[in-house]
XYZ file of C-alpha atoms in Angstrom:
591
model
C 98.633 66.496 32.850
C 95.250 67.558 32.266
C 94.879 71.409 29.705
C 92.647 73.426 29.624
C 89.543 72.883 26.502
C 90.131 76.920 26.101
C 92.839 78.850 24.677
C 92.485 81.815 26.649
C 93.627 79.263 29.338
C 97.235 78.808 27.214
C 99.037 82.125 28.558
C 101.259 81.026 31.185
C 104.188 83.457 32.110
C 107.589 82.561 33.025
C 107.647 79.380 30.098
C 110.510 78.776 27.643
C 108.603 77.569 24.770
C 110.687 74.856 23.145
C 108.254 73.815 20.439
C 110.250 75.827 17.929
C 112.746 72.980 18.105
C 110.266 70.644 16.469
C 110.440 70.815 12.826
C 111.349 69.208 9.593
C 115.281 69.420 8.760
C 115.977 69.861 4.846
C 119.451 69.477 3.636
C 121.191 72.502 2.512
C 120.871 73.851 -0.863
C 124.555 74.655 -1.106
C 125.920 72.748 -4.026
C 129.620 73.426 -2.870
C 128.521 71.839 0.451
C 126.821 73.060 3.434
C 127.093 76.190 4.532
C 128.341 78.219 7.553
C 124.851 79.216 8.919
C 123.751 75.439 8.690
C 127.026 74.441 9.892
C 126.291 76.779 12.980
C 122.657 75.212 13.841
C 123.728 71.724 14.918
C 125.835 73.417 17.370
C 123.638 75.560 18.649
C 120.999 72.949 19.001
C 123.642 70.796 20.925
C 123.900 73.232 22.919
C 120.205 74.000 23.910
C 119.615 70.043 24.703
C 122.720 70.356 26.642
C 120.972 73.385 28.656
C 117.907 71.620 29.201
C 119.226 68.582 30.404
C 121.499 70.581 32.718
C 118.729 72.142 34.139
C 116.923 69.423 34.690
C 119.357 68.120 36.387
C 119.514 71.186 38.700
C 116.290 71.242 39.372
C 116.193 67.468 40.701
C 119.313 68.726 42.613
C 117.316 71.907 44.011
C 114.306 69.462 45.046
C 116.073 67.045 46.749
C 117.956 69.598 48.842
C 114.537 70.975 49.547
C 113.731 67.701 50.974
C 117.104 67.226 52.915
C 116.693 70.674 54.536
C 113.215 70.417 55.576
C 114.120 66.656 57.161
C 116.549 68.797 59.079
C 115.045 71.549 59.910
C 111.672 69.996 60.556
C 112.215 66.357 62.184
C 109.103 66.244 64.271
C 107.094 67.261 61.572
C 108.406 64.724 59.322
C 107.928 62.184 62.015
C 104.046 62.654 62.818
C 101.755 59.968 61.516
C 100.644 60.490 58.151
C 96.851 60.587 59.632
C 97.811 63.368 62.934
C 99.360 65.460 59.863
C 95.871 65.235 57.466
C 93.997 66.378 60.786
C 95.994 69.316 61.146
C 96.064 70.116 57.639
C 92.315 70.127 58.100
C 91.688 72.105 60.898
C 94.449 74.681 59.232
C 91.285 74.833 56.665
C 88.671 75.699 59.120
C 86.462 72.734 60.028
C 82.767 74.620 60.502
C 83.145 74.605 56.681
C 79.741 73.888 55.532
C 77.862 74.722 58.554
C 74.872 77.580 58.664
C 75.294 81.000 60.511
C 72.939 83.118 60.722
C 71.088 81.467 57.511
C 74.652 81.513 55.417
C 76.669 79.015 54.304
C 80.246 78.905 55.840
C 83.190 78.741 53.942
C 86.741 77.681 54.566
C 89.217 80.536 55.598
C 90.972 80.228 52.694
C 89.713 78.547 49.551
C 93.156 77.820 48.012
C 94.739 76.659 51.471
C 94.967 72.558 50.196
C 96.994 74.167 47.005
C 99.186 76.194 49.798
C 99.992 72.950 51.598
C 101.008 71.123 48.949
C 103.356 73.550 48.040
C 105.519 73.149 51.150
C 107.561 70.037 50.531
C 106.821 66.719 49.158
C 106.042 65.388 52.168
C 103.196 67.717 52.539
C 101.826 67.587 48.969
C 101.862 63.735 49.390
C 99.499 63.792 52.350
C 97.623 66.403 51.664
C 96.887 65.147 47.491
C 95.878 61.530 49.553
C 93.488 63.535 52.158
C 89.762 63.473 50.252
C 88.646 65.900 52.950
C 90.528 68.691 52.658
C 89.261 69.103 49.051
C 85.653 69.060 49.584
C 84.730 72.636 49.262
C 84.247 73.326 46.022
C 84.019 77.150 44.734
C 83.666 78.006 40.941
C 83.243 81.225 39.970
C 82.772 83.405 36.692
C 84.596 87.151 36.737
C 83.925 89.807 33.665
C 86.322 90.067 31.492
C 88.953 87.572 32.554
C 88.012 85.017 30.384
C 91.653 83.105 31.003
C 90.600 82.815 35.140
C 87.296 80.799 34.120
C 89.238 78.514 31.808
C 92.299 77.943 34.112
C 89.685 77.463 36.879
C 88.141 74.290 34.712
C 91.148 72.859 34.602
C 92.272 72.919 38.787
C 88.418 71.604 39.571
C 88.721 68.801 37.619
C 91.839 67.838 39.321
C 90.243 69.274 42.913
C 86.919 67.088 42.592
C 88.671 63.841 41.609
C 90.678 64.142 45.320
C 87.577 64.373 46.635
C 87.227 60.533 46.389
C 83.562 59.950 47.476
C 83.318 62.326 50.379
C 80.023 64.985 50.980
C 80.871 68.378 48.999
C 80.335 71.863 49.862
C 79.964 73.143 46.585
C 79.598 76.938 45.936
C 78.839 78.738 42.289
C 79.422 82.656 42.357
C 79.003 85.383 38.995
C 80.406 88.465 39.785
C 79.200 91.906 37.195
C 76.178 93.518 37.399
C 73.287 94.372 35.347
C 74.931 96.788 32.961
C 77.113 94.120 31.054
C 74.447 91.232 31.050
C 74.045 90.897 27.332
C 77.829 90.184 26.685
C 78.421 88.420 29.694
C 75.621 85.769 28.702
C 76.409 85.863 25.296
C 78.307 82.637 25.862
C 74.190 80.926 26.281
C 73.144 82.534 22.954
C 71.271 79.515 20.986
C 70.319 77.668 23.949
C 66.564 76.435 23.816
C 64.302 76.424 26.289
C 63.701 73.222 27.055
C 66.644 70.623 25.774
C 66.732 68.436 23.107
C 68.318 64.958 23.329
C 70.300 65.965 19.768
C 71.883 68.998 22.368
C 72.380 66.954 25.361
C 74.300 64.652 22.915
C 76.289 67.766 21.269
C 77.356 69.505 24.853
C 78.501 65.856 25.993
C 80.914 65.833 22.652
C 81.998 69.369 23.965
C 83.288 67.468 27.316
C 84.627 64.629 25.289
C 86.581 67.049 23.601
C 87.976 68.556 26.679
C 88.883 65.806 28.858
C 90.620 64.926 25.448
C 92.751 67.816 25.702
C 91.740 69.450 22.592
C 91.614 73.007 22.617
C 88.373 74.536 21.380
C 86.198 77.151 21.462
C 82.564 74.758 20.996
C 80.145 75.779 18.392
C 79.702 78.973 18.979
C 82.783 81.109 16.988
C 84.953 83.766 18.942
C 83.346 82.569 21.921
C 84.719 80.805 25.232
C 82.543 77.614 26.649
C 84.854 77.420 29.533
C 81.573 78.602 31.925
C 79.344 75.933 31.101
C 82.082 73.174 30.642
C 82.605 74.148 34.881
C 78.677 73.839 35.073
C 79.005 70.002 33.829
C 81.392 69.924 35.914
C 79.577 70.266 38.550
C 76.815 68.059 37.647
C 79.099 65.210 37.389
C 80.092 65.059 41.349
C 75.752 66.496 42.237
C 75.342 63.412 43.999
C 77.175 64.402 46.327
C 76.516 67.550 47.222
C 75.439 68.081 50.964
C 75.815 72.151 51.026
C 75.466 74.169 48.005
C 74.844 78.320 47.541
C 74.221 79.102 43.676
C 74.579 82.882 43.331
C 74.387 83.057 39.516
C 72.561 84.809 36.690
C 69.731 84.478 35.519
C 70.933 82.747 31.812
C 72.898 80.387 34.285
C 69.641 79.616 35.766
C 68.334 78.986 32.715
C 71.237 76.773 30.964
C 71.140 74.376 34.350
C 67.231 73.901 33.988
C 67.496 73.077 30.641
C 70.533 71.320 29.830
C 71.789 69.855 33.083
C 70.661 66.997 35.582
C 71.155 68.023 38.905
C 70.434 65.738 42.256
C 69.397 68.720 44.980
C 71.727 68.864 48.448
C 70.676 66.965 51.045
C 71.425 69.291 53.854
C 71.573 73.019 52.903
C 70.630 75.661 49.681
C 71.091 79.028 49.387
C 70.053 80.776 46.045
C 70.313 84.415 44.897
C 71.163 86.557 41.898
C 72.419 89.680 42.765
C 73.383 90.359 38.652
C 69.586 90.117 37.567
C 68.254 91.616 40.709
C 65.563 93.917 38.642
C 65.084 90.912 35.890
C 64.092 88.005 38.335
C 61.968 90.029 40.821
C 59.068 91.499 38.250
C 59.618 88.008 36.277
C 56.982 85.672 35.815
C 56.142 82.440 37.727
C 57.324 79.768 35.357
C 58.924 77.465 37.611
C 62.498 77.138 36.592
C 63.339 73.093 37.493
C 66.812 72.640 38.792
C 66.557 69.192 39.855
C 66.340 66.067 38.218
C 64.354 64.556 41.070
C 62.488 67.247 43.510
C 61.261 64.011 45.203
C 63.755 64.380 47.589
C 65.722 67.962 49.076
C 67.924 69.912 51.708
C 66.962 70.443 55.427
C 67.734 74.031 54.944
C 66.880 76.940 52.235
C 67.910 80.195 52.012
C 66.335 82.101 48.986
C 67.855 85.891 48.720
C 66.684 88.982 46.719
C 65.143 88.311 44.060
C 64.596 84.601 44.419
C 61.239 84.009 45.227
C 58.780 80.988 46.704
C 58.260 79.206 42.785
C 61.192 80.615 40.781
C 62.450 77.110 41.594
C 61.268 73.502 41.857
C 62.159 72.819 45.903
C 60.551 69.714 47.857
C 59.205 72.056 50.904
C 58.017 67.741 52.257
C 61.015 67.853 54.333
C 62.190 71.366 54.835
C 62.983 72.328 58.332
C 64.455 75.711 58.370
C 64.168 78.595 55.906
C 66.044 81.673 55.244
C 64.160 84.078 53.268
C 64.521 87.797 51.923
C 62.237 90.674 50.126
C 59.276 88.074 50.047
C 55.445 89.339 49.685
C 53.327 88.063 52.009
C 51.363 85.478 49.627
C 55.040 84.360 49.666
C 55.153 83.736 52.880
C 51.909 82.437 53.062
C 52.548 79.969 50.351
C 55.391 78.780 51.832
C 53.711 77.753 55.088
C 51.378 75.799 53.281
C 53.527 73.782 51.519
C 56.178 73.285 53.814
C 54.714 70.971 56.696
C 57.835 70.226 58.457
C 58.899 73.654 58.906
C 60.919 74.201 62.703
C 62.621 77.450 62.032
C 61.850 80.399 60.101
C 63.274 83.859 59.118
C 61.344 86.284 56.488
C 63.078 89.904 56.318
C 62.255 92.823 54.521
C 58.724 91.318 53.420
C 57.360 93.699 51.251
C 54.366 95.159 48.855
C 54.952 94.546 45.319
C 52.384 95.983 43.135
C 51.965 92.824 40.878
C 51.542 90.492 43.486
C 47.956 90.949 45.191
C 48.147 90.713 49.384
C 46.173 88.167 51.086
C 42.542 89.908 51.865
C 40.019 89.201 54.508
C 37.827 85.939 54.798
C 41.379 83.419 53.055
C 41.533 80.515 55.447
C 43.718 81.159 58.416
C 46.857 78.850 58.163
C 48.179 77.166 61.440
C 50.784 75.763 61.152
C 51.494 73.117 64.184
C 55.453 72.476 63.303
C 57.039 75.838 63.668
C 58.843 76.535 67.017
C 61.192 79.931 65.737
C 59.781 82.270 64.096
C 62.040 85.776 62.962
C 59.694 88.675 61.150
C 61.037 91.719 60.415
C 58.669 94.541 57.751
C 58.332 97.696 57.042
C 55.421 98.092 57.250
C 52.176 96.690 59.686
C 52.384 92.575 59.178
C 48.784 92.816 59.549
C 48.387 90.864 55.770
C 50.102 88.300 57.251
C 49.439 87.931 61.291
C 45.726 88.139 59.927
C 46.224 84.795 58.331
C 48.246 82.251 60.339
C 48.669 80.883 63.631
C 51.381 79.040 65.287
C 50.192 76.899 68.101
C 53.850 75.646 68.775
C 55.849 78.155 68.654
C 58.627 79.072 71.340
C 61.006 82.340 69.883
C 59.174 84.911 68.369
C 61.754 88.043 66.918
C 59.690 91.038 65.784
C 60.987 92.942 64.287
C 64.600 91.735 64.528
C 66.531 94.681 66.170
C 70.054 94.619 63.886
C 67.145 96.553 60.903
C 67.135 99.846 60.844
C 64.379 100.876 58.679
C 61.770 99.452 61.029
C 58.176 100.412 60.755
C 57.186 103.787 62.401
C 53.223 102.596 63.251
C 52.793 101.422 66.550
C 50.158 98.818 68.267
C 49.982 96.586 64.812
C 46.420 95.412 64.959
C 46.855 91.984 64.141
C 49.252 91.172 66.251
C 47.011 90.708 69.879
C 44.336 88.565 67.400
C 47.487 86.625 66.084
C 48.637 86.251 69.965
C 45.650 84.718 71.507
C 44.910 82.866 68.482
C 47.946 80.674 68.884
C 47.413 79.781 72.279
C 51.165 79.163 71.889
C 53.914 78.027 74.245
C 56.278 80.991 73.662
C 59.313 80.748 75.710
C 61.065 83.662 74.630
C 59.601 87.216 72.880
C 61.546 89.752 71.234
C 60.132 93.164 70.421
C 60.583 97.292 69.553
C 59.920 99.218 72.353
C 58.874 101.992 69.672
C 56.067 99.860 68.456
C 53.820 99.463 71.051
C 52.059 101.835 73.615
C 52.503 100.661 77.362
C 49.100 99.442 77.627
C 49.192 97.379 74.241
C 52.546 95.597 74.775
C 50.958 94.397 78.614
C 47.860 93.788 76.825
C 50.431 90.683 74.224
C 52.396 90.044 77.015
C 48.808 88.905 79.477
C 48.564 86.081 76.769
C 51.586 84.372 77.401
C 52.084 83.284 80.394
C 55.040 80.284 79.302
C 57.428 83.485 78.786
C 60.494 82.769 80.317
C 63.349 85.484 78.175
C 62.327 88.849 77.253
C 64.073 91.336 74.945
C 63.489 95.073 74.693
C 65.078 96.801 72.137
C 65.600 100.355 70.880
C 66.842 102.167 67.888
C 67.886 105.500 69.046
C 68.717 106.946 65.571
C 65.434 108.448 64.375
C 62.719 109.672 65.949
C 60.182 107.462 67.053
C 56.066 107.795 68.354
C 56.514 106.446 71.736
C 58.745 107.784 74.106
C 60.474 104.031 75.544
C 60.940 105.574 78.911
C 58.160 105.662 79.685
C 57.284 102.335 78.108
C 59.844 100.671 80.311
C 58.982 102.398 83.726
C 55.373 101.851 82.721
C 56.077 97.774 82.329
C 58.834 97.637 85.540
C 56.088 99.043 87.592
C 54.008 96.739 86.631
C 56.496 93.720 87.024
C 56.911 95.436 90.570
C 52.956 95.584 91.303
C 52.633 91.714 89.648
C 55.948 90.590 91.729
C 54.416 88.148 93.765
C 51.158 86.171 92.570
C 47.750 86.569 94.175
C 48.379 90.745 94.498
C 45.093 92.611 94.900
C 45.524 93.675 90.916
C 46.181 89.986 89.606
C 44.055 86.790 91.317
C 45.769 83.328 90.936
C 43.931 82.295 87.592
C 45.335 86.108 86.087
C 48.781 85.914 86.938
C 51.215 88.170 84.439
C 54.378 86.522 83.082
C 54.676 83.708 86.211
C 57.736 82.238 84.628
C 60.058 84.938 83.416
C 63.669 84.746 84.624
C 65.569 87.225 82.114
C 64.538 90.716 80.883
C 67.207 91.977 78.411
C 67.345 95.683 77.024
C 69.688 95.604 73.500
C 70.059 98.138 70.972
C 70.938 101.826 71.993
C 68.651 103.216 74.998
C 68.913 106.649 75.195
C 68.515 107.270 78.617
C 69.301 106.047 82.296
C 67.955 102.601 83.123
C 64.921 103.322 86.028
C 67.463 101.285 88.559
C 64.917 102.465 91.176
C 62.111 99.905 90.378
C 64.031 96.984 89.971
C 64.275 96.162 93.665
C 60.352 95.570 93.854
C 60.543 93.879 90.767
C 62.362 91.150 92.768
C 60.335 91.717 96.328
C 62.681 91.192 99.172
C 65.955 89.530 98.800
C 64.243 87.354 102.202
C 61.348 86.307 99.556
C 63.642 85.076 96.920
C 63.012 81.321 97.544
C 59.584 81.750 97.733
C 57.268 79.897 95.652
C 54.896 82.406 95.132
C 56.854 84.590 93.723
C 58.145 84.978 89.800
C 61.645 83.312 89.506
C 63.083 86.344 87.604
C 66.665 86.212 87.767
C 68.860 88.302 85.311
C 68.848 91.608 83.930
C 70.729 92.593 81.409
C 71.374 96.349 79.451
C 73.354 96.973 76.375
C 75.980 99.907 76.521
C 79.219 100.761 75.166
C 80.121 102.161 78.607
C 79.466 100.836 81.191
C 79.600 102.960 84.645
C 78.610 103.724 88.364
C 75.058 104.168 88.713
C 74.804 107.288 91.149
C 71.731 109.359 92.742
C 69.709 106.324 94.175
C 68.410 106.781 97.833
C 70.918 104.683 100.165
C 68.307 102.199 101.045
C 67.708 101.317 96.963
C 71.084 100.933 96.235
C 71.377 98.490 99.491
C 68.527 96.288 98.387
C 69.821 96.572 95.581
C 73.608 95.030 96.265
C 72.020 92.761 98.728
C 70.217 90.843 95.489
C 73.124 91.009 93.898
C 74.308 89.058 96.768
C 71.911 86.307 97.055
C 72.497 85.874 93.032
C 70.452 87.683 90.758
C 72.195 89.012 87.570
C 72.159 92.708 87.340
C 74.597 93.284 84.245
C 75.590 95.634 81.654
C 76.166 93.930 78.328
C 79.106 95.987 77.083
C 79.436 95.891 73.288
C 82.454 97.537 71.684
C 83.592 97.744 68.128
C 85.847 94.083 66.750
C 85.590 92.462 70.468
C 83.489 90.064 71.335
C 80.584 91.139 73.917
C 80.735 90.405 77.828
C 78.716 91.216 80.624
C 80.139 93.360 83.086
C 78.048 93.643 87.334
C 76.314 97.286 87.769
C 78.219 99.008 90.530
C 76.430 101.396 92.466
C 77.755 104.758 94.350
C-alpha cells in the first residue's frame, strides 16, 4: 500500500491504532514474583489478538455475503461480459470527456465516479481497476489551508495514473485562493532559483525517492509541506501522454514548472489561466516563461484566459489551428496572427487598451492572413487598431461583436470595418452583427461587399440605451431585401446584385418591439416565383422570444401571402428561448 511522503496526510478517522502493542517486554521487578498488574497484561493482550482476529474473521464473513447477495440480487449484471460492463462503466463517466465547448475543456460528470464504482462489489472494482480508460482524466488540485487534501491527493494519483496503462490523458491542474494569501500559499517555492541547477534537479528527484519509499517527510524546507510540488512531478512523469491539459495555477507554480520540471506539451488541446495572480501576471513583463521541454512540437488548440497573454509562454503557434483568447491588446492579437500560420478558427474577447502596451499605429504592414475561415471579435471599444491592420481573404463566419456580451461598444459605423470588408475580398458565408452599431445606410453599405452571404444574424441588446433606434434599422434593410428581391430590379443591374445567395435571416437577443411582419411577403416575391431562378433563394426566418404569440393587425391579404409561403415551405419561426430548456422553434401563427 502506497503512504503518503506528508504527515499532514496521516490523520485518518475511524482507525484503531494498534501500534501501542509493539514494544519491548521487561520482566517484572517484583522479587517475590510477578505481580498482579503484570499478571493482568498477558490476559488482556490475549484478549485483544483474540478481538482482532475475530474481526477479521467477520469482516471476510461480511464481504463474502456482500458478494453472495449481490450474485443474487444482481444475476444479469454479474453475467455481462467483462468488456459490455467497462463500456458502461465508461459512458456512466461521461464520454465527451476531453472534448472543447465553446473554447473549454470538458470534464467528466463526476471526477471521483471510477472510485464510486469500485466501491460497489468486487466484481465491479475488479473491472473497473483493469479498465485503463476510465482513469484517464486526471485532476490535481491545491486548496488553502487544507494541507492534509493535497497530501492525501498525492497519494490516490499515483495509484490513479498507474491504471492508466498507456492510454491519452486529460490532465487538469487547478489552485484555488486568491490574491490576498499569495505569500503563504507559495511559501512552499521559497528558495527556488530561477533557472535550475543540475545539483537541484538531483535534490527534488531524492525528494521523490523518498516518497515512493514511503518515508514520511517534510523535504528541505522545515515546517513546511512539499506535497504540491511532489503532485507537480507527478505529473511530469505521465507528460507524454497528455492529449488535453488546462493549467489554472499561480504564478510561483508557473514558475517552479519552468524551472525545475520537463514537460512534453499536449498534442491536442491547452488552456492556461491564473485567476490567483490576475493583477501580478497582466502588468508583468515579457520574459517568456518556457513550459516545455521541446516547443518543437504542440496542441491543435489554445485557450489563454485573463491574464495569460501571447509570450507569457513558450507555445509552437507552427501548427495551431484554433485559439481561444481573453483580455488581449491588439499587438496581441496582431502578434498572434503572425506567428500562427495555420490558424482555422479564432475567438479574441474583451480585447482591450492597456496603457503599457503601445496599439498598432498607421503605416505597420497590413497582415493577411490566408488560413483563417472563423473569426469571433468582440471589444469595447472601435476595433479600428486592429481591422486597420489585417485581412482575411478566406474567411467564412465572421461574429462581431458576439451577442451573449453585454458591455458592447456604444459607437456606431466603426470606420475600419468597410476598409477591412472590401479588403478581404473574402468568401463569407455567414455574418453576425449589433444592430446598435451601424446606421441603415452603413450596415447595406458591408453587406454590398459580400455577395457569398448565405446566414445572417441580427442581434439586439435591449438593456441600455443605444444610438440607433433597430427598428428602423430592420424595416430600413427588409425594404431593401423587398426592393432587391428579384435580380435585375431597376435599383440593382445584374453585375450589382445585393446578397444573391442568402437563405436565413435570424434576429437573436431581445428585440424590443414587433417584428415588421408586413414586409416580409415582398421579401420573398410571390409564393408563384419561388422556383424561380432569378430570384434570391431566401428561405428561413427566424426571431428570438420568450413568448411566442399570434401576430394580429395585418391587412387580410398580408397575412394570406403570408400563410401561403408558409405553405410552399419557407420557415417563418419564432425561436422560443426559456430559462433551463433547451431552445426550439415554434411556426408564427397569424390572426
Amino acid at each position: 500500500m502506497l503512504h503518503s511522503p506528508c504527515i499532514h496526510a496521516r490523520k485518518q478517522p475511524n482507525v484503531i491504532d494498534l501500534c501501542q502493542l509493539e514494544y519491548n517486554k521487561f520482566a517484572c521487578p517484583n522479587d517475590e514474583g510477578t505481580c498482579a498488574l503484570c499478571r493482568k497484561l498477558p490476559a488482556v493482550e490475549k484478549n485483544i489478538e483474540d478481538a482482532v482476529a475475530h474481526l477479521k474473521d467477520l469482516l471476510n464473513e461480511h464481504q463474502q455475503l456482500k458478494t453472495e447477495i449481490n450474485h443474487t440480487h444482481s444475476p444479469i449484471i454479474r453475467d455481462l461480459p467483462e468488456e459490455i460492463l467497462s463500456r458502461i462503466f465508461f459512458s456512466y463517466c461521461w464520454d465527451k470527456a476531453g472534448s472543447m465547448h465553446e473554447g473549454k475543456l470538458v470534464f467528466w460528470r463526476n471526477t471521483h465516479a471510477p472510485l464510486k464504482i469500485g466501491a460497489v462489489c468486487r466484481t465491479w472494482r475488479q473491472v473497473a481497476w483493469a479498465s485503463p480508460e476510465l482513469w484517464t482524466e486526471i485532476v490535481l488540485k491545491r486548496w488553502p489551508s487544507n494541507a492534509s487534501y493535497i497530501c492525501n491527493q498525492y497519494t490516490i494519483a499515483k495509484e490513479w495514473i498507474r491504471r492508466s496503462g498507456a492510454l491519452p490523458l486529460l490532465v487538469s491542474l487547478t489552485e484555488y485562493g486568491n490574491e490576498e494569501n499569495s505569500e503563504e500559499w507559495d511559501s512552499e517555492f521559497d528558495g527556488e532559483e530561477s533557472d535550475a541547477e543540475e545539483d537541484n534537479e538531483e535534490e527534488d528527484d531524492s525528494e521523490v525517492d523518498d516518497a515512493d519509499d514511503d518515508t514520511p517527510t517534510t523535504g528541505q524546507w522545515p515546517n513546511k509541506c512539499i506535497c504540491w510540488k511532489l503532485t507537480l512531478r507527478l505529473a511530469e512523469q505521465c507528460c507524454d501522454r497528455w492529449e488535453n491539459v488546462t493549467m489554472d495555477l499561480s504564478r510561483a507554480s508557473f514558475k517552479y514548472i519552468a524551472s525545475n520540471l520537463k514537460l512534453i506539451p499536449p498534442t491536442r488541446n491547452l488552456a492556461l489561466r491564473s485567476r490567483r495572480d490576475s493583477i501580478n501576471l497582466r502588468f508583468e513583463g515579457h520574459k517568456i516563461l518556457r513550459l516545455w521541454r521541446d516547443s518543437r512540437f504542440g496542441p491543435q488548440q489554445v485557450a489563454l484566459y485573463e491574464p495569460i497573454r501571447f509570450g507569457h509562454f513558450d507555445i509552437n503557434w507552427q501548427h495551431v489551428s484554433c485559439v481561444r483568447t481573453e483580455r488581449w491588446s491588439a499587438r496581441d492579437c496582431l502578434d498572434l496572427l503572425r506567428n500562427a500560420p495555420q490558424l482555422v478558427s479564432c475567438s479574441f474577447t474583451e480585447v482591450s487598451k492597456f496603457w503599457h502596451i503601445p496599439e498598432p499605429v498607421t503605416g505597420e504592414p497590413v497582415i493577411c492572413h490566408k488560413a483563417l475561415q472563423n473569426l469571433s471579435f468582440h471589444s469595447q471599444e472601435w476595433a479600428v487598431t486592429f481591422f486597420d491592420h489585417v485581412a482575411f481573404p478566406s474567411l467564412e463566419d465572421f461574429d462581431y461583436p458576439p451577442y451573449h456580451y453585454r458591455d458592447l461598444p456604444n459607437k456606431i459605423d466603426d470606420p475600419s470595418l468597410l476598409p477591412f470588408f472590401s479588403r478581404s475580398g473574402f468568401p463569407l458565408a455567414k455574418l453576425s452583427i449589433a444592430a446598435h452599431m451601424f446606421t441603415p445606410q452603413y450596415m447595406i453599405a458591408i453587406l454590398a461587399t459580400i455577395p457569398s452571404l448565405i446566414h445572417f444574424n441580427v442581434y439586439c441588446q435591449a438593456i441600455f440605451p443605444v444610438p440607433v433606434n433597430e427598428k428602423t434599422l430592420m424595416a430600413f434593410f427588409l425594404r431593401h431585401l423587398a426592393e432587391t428581391a428579384t435580380f435585375g430590379s431597376e435599383h440593382h443591374g445584374n453585375s450589382q446584385i445585393f446578397l444573391p445567395r442568402l437563405e436565413m435571416l435570424e434576429l437573436t437577443g431581445r428585440w424590443p418591439y414587433e417584428f415588421p411582419w408586413d414586409c416580409v411577403p415582398d421579401i420573398f416575391a410571390y409564393p408563384s416565383n419561388l422556383e424561380a431562378t432569378n430570384r434570391r433563394p431566401l428561405k428561413s426566418i427566424v426571431i428570438d422570444t420568450s413568448r411566442p404569440h399570434c401576430v394580429k393587425g395585418l391587412p387580410d391579404v398580408t397575412v394570406a401571402r403570408l400563410v401561403t409561403l408558409q405553405a410552399e415551405g419557407i420557415n417563418l419561426n419564432y425561436r422560443v428561448l426559456q430559462v433551463g430548456q433547451e431552445a426550439k422553434l415554434v411556426p408564427v401563427t397569424w390572426e
